[in-house]
């Protein structure tokens, strides 16, 4: 049974041009009723899938969780504690938008039990912040980091983006330097992906978006790895780097292909071998719960073949790779028995390597991850 829970807060004070997550403008939304129905979903979830293990990781994401008032956010966090048994210690992360969390809100997070923040910095360049439609200033990032530490929350992660429209290598190097100068323990860095249903997607279709050449984007990724290694951030996943072993235990749930609860509009869950997606539109999500029904849009029982594929896609994202022993324990089959030609071919092309019962991406493979992952799609 799951030992992790994700809770989605779909409200934002401003919509970023690149974001395709389930989100809505905060103004005039039925936030208090949404929070009450999230709590009802927690209750119904526990009745249908009662926790057999204590929850070891919690992640509250969005949207922008800190767009809620202090009392509203506290209500949501306390409802998690009242409906799920928590381990001691538990890794409890809340996403924070620079500038939207004041001292009072941060003190409340600490008081409730939150011990990790994911701060959506994205870039330290003012022009790029404006280009992606972020509503914070570069000075807000440093202020949020210092206020968080003063509140007693010291496990801090920054989200960064590269490959932004018209971004230069000099701008990227400057952002990396400013990030490394802050007292933080973790960095997640992602290249821009132009997703459907985003402002950037519409701009791209109209020829109004200047995307970077793939070669420059690859150089930015190499620069990221180089700078963070010099600054004592250990890479442990394609896009994630940690100091002092402070990896994101919650995200490792996904990369290890373990199960998790998902609460909120548009949230996904994986329980008892079934992947479920909640309704995203607020009216549909809320209507189901008003009728005392779980708000599922779709349910998919994952067949063994697909579980093995997912084990490879997700596990190879980790720098340590996939344990042959763990694979056998889950499926009673060896990796080489399931994917014999694929693994040999990728090793021959220097995209995979094998060491101490682990299969992992090479440095070359890290740059071509998606091409590697698609090779593990099994024929029907």
C-alpha positions as semicolon CSV with decimal commas, in nm:
position;residue;x (nm);y (nm);z (nm)
1;X;0,000;0,000;0,000
2;X;0,113;0,360;-0,056
3;X;0,354;0,530;0,181
4;X;0,332;0,862;-0,005
5;X;0,058;1,116;-0,071
6;X;0,029;1,399;-0,322
7;X;-0,224;1,680;-0,264
8;X;-0,308;1,926;-0,543
9;X;-0,396;2,293;-0,493
10;X;-0,507;2,411;-0,839
11;X;-0,521;2,786;-0,771
12;X;-0,280;3,052;-0,898
13;X;-0,265;3,429;-0,875
14;X;-0,105;3,436;-1,221
15;X;-0,079;3,172;-1,496
16;X;0,274;3,102;-1,626
17;X;0,313;3,075;-2,002
18;X;0,476;2,728;-1,989
19;X;0,255;2,559;-1,729
20;X;0,025;2,272;-1,831
21;X;-0,065;2,159;-1,479
22;X;-0,428;2,168;-1,370
23;X;-0,476;2,526;-1,250
24;X;-0,728;2,811;-1,227
25;X;-0,714;3,180;-1,146
26;X;-0,756;3,221;-0,771
27;X;-1,001;3,511;-0,784
28;X;-1,368;3,424;-0,722
29;X;-1,300;3,051;-0,682
30;X;-1,490;2,840;-0,420
31;X;-1,171;2,775;-0,224
32;X;-1,328;2,691;0,113
33;X;-1,567;2,440;-0,041
34;X;-1,278;2,292;-0,244
35;X;-1,081;2,239;0,078
36;X;-1,383;2,076;0,245
37;X;-1,424;1,842;-0,052
38;X;-1,052;1,758;-0,054
39;X;-1,097;1,649;0,306
40;X;-1,399;1,442;0,205
41;X;-1,185;1,280;-0,068
42;X;-0,927;1,190;0,195
43;X;-1,199;1,031;0,411
44;X;-1,349;0,835;0,119
45;X;-1,003;0,729;0,002
46;X;-0,919;0,589;0,345
47;X;-1,249;0,403;0,357
48;X;-1,184;0,244;0,015
49;X;-0,806;0,199;0,049
50;X;-0,720;0,210;0,421
51;X;-0,355;0,281;0,500
52;X;-0,167;-0,030;0,599
53;X;0,160;0,159;0,630
54;X;0,240;0,498;0,772
55;X;0,287;0,783;0,526
56;X;0,657;0,861;0,482
57;X;0,636;1,144;0,226
58;X;0,379;1,418;0,161
59;X;0,393;1,662;-0,128
60;X;0,153;1,955;-0,158
61;X;0,179;2,101;-0,508
62;X;-0,011;2,306;-0,759
63;X;-0,099;2,546;-0,887
64;X;0,035;2,755;-0,604
65;X;-0,039;2,620;-0,255
66;X;0,086;2,942;-0,097
67;X;-0,172;3,143;-0,292
68;X;-0,416;3,025;-0,022
69;X;-0,450;3,231;0,293
70;X;-0,258;3,111;0,599
71;X;-0,576;2,974;0,757
72;X;-0,691;2,802;0,438
73;X;-0,355;2,634;0,383
74;X;-0,339;2,533;0,750
75;X;-0,683;2,375;0,721
76;X;-0,566;2,165;0,425
77;X;-0,247;2,052;0,597
78;X;-0,424;1,959;0,920
79;X;-0,678;1,754;0,725
80;X;-0,391;1,544;0,588
81;X;-0,270;1,479;0,942
82;X;-0,619;1,385;1,060
83;X;-0,688;1,132;0,782
84;X;-0,353;0,963;0,722
85;X;-0,117;0,801;0,975
86;X;0,220;0,975;0,947
87;X;0,560;0,822;1,007
88;X;0,810;0,991;1,236
89;X;0,999;1,140;1,068
90;X;0,797;1,221;0,757
91;X;0,929;1,422;0,462
92;X;0,664;1,693;0,412
93;X;0,712;1,924;0,113
94;X;0,504;2,227;0,012
95;X;0,556;2,417;-0,312
96;X;0,618;2,787;-0,250
97;X;0,604;3,073;-0,496
98;X;0,865;3,340;-0,415
99;X;0,683;3,637;-0,275
100;X;0,359;3,454;-0,190
101;X;0,475;3,319;0,148
102;X;0,521;3,572;0,427
103;X;0,667;3,511;0,773
104;X;0,328;3,421;0,921
105;X;0,259;3,157;0,655
106;X;0,606;3,006;0,683
107;X;0,580;2,991;1,063
108;X;0,247;2,809;1,025
109;X;0,403;2,555;0,786
110;X;0,675;2,481;1,038
111;X;0,423;2,455;1,323
112;X;0,206;2,204;1,136
113;X;0,503;1,983;1,050
114;X;0,619;2,086;0,703
115;X;0,997;2,037;0,685
116;X;1,080;2,086;0,316
117;X;0,996;2,358;0,064
118;X;1,015;2,354;-0,315
119;X;1,063;2,715;-0,422
120;X;0,966;2,799;-0,780
121;X;1,250;3,032;-0,876
122;X;1,283;2,925;-1,245
123;X;1,535;3,199;-1,333
124;X;1,718;3,491;-1,171
125;X;1,695;3,700;-1,488
126;X;1,424;3,972;-1,469
127;X;1,359;3,975;-1,843
128;X;1,316;3,599;-1,855
129;X;1,085;3,605;-1,552
130;X;0,869;3,852;-1,743
131;X;0,887;3,644;-2,062
132;X;0,752;3,333;-1,888
133;X;0,494;3,543;-1,697
134;X;0,616;3,478;-1,344
135;X;0,477;3,717;-1,084
136;X;0,783;3,741;-0,859
137;X;1,104;3,943;-0,867
138;X;1,453;3,799;-0,841
139;X;1,490;3,959;-0,497
140;X;1,186;3,760;-0,378
141;X;1,376;3,434;-0,425
142;X;1,656;3,520;-0,183
143;X;1,409;3,673;0,064
144;X;1,193;3,359;0,060
145;X;1,495;3,135;0,119
146;X;1,613;3,339;0,419
147;X;1,262;3,374;0,568
148;X;1,213;2,998;0,537
149;X;1,534;2,924;0,724
150;X;1,445;3,180;0,991
151;X;1,112;2,999;1,032
152;X;1,305;2,677;1,095
153;X;1,252;2,506;0,760
154;X;1,602;2,431;0,639
155;X;1,553;2,161;0,373
156;X;1,504;2,391;0,074
157;X;1,487;2,312;-0,297
158;X;1,491;2,554;-0,590
159;X;1,321;2,485;-0,924
160;X;1,511;2,621;-1,223
161;X;1,440;2,620;-1,598
162;X;1,671;2,635;-1,898
163;X;1,611;2,642;-2,271
164;X;1,378;2,938;-2,224
165;X;1,295;3,155;-2,529
166;X;1,599;3,366;-2,626
167;X;1,788;3,257;-2,311
168;X;2,165;3,289;-2,344
169;X;2,433;3,075;-2,188
170;X;2,548;3,381;-1,993
171;X;2,201;3,421;-1,841
172;X;2,194;3,051;-1,748
173;X;2,540;3,065;-1,588
174;X;2,434;3,373;-1,389
175;X;2,121;3,195;-1,263
176;X;2,324;2,891;-1,159
177;X;2,573;3,110;-0,970
178;X;2,299;3,296;-0,783
179;X;2,126;2,970;-0,694
180;X;2,447;2,813;-0,564
181;X;2,521;3,120;-0,353
182;X;2,198;3,064;-0,154
183;X;2,177;2,837;0,154
184;X;1,978;2,560;-0,015
185;X;2,009;2,183;-0,018
186;X;1,850;2,080;-0,347
187;X;1,804;2,197;-0,706
188;X;1,561;2,065;-0,967
189;X;1,636;2,193;-1,317
190;X;1,422;2,126;-1,622
191;X;1,444;2,224;-1,986
192;X;1,145;2,401;-2,136
193;X;0,890;2,169;-2,296
194;X;0,619;2,339;-2,501
195;X;0,304;2,160;-2,387
196;X;-0,045;2,176;-2,534
197;X;-0,297;2,403;-2,360
198;X;-0,030;2,658;-2,267
199;X;0,030;3,016;-2,381
200;X;0,368;2,911;-2,522
201;X;0,198;2,641;-2,729
202;X;-0,032;2,897;-2,889
203;X;0,262;3,130;-2,950
204;X;0,463;2,846;-3,104
205;X;0,178;2,757;-3,343
206;X;0,170;3,120;-3,457
207;X;0,547;3,133;-3,507
208;X;0,586;3,383;-3,222
209;X;0,809;3,173;-2,995
210;X;1,185;3,170;-3,042
211;X;1,306;2,833;-2,912
212;X;1,673;2,752;-2,859
213;X;1,866;2,511;-3,082
214;X;1,890;2,160;-2,933
215;X;2,269;2,191;-2,927
216;X;2,256;2,499;-2,701
217;X;2,000;2,334;-2,474
218;X;2,231;2,030;-2,444
219;X;2,524;2,261;-2,362
220;X;2,312;2,425;-2,090
221;X;2,243;2,083;-1,939
222;X;2,615;2,002;-1,938
223;X;2,686;2,340;-1,777
224;X;2,424;2,264;-1,513
225;X;2,593;1,935;-1,421
226;X;2,938;2,094;-1,420
227;X;2,849;2,394;-1,201
228;X;2,642;2,197;-0,949
229;X;2,913;1,932;-0,907
230;X;3,167;2,205;-0,830
231;X;2,926;2,343;-0,570
232;X;2,879;2,007;-0,391
233;X;2,538;1,919;-0,534
234;X;2,532;1,548;-0,610
235;X;2,327;1,450;-0,912
236;X;2,097;1,157;-0,833
237;X;1,838;1,185;-1,114
238;X;1,839;1,334;-1,464
239;X;1,708;1,671;-1,341
240;X;1,776;1,661;-0,965
241;X;2,075;1,743;-0,747
242;X;2,115;1,731;-0,369
243;X;2,361;1,835;-0,101
244;X;2,426;1,624;0,207
245;X;2,218;1,333;0,079
246;X;1,896;1,536;0,101
247;X;1,727;1,382;-0,201
248;X;1,355;1,429;-0,262
249;X;1,222;1,111;-0,104
250;X;0,876;1,186;-0,241
251;X;0,995;1,205;-0,602
252;X;1,190;0,884;-0,550
253;X;0,849;0,723;-0,496
254;X;0,770;0,794;-0,860
255;X;1,113;0,699;-0,994
256;X;1,107;0,372;-0,796
257;X;0,762;0,308;-0,945
258;X;0,608;0,273;-0,598
259;X;0,243;0,342;-0,518
260;X;0,101;0,670;-0,384
261;X;-0,226;0,840;-0,296
262;X;-0,339;1,145;-0,496
263;X;-0,587;1,400;-0,362
264;X;-0,737;1,705;-0,537
265;X;-0,864;1,817;-0,876
266;X;-0,657;1,661;-1,153
267;X;-0,444;1,459;-0,910
268;X;-0,320;1,112;-1,007
269;X;-0,283;0,810;-0,779
270;X;-0,144;0,458;-0,798
271;X;-0,301;0,217;-0,549
272;X;-0,332;-0,164;-0,557
273;X;-0,187;-0,181;-0,906
274;X;-0,441;0,066;-1,050
275;X;-0,356;0,413;-1,180
276;X;-0,636;0,666;-1,136
277;X;-0,679;1,022;-1,260
278;X;-0,917;1,263;-1,086
279;X;-1,143;1,496;-1,277
280;X;-0,955;1,820;-1,345
281;X;-1,234;2,075;-1,396
282;X;-1,349;2,204;-1,058
283;X;-1,723;2,159;-1,128
284;X;-1,678;1,790;-1,215
285;X;-1,439;1,722;-0,926
286;X;-1,666;1,895;-0,677
287;X;-1,991;1,744;-0,810
288;X;-1,864;1,389;-0,755
289;X;-1,764;1,456;-0,397
290;X;-2,086;1,639;-0,318
291;X;-2,253;1,311;-0,415
292;X;-2,018;1,117;-0,184
293;X;-1,836;0,959;-0,479
294;X;-1,462;0,952;-0,542
295;X;-1,386;1,197;-0,828
296;X;-1,219;0,957;-1,070
297;X;-1,213;1,043;-1,439
298;X;-1,044;0,718;-1,534
299;X;-0,901;0,401;-1,379
300;X;-0,639;0,183;-1,541
301;X;-0,534;-0,153;-1,401
302;X;-0,168;-0,176;-1,498
303;X;-0,077;-0,508;-1,662
304;X;0,252;-0,673;-1,575
305;X;0,404;-0,588;-1,915
306;X;0,334;-0,221;-1,857
307;X;0,467;-0,236;-1,500
308;X;0,797;-0,372;-1,633
309;X;0,814;-0,096;-1,895
310;X;0,745;0,168;-1,629
311;X;1,009;0,018;-1,402
312;X;1,263;0,083;-1,677
313;X;1,139;0,431;-1,783
314;X;1,127;0,562;-1,428
315;X;1,420;0,377;-1,274
316;X;1,665;0,476;-1,545
317;X;1,602;0,841;-1,459
318;X;1,803;0,779;-1,139
319;X;2,178;0,801;-1,175
320;X;2,221;0,478;-0,978
321;X;1,992;0,313;-1,230
322;X;1,782;0,001;-1,182
323;X;1,864;-0,282;-0,945
324;X;1,848;-0,618;-1,121
325;X;1,769;-0,773;-0,783
326;X;1,471;-0,541;-0,721
327;X;1,340;-0,607;-1,073
328;X;1,351;-0,983;-1,010
329;X;1,181;-0,947;-0,672
330;X;0,892;-0,758;-0,834
331;X;0,842;-0,964;-1,147
332;X;1,012;-1,304;-1,087
333;X;1,198;-1,242;-1,412
334;X;1,544;-1,108;-1,480
335;X;1,591;-0,779;-1,667
336;X;1,802;-0,957;-1,928
337;X;1,531;-1,219;-1,976
338;X;1,270;-0,948;-2,049
339;X;1,485;-0,702;-2,247
340;X;1,784;-0,904;-2,376
341;X;1,842;-0,744;-2,716
342;X;1,751;-0,392;-2,600
343;X;2,005;-0,383;-2,317
344;X;2,284;-0,533;-2,528
345;X;2,217;-0,286;-2,811
346;X;2,212;0,017;-2,579
347;X;2,532;-0,098;-2,409
348;X;2,698;-0,142;-2,748
349;X;2,602;0,217;-2,832
350;X;2,745;0,343;-2,499
351;X;2,402;0,458;-2,376
352;X;2,378;0,207;-2,090
353;X;2,631;0,050;-1,857
354;X;2,607;-0,224;-1,599
355;X;2,785;-0,226;-1,264
356;X;2,728;-0,410;-0,936
357;X;2,387;-0,547;-1,043
358;X;2,267;-0,201;-1,150
359;X;2,185;-0,097;-1,507
360;X;2,215;0,278;-1,560
361;X;2,250;0,552;-1,819
362;X;2,596;0,661;-1,927
363;X;2,680;1,032;-1,957
364;X;2,589;1,002;-2,324
365;X;2,265;0,827;-2,228
366;X;2,169;1,111;-1,994
367;X;2,158;1,346;-2,293
368;X;1,945;1,102;-2,492
369;X;1,724;0,969;-2,213
370;X;1,394;0,972;-2,402
371;X;1,547;0,783;-2,693
372;X;1,671;0,520;-2,448
373;X;1,341;0,490;-2,261
374;X;1,133;0,427;-2,575
375;X;1,347;0,121;-2,653
376;X;1,191;-0,051;-2,350
377;X;0,840;-0,053;-2,495
378;X;0,756;-0,423;-2,518
379;X;0,574;-0,560;-2,820
380;X;0,225;-0,695;-2,750
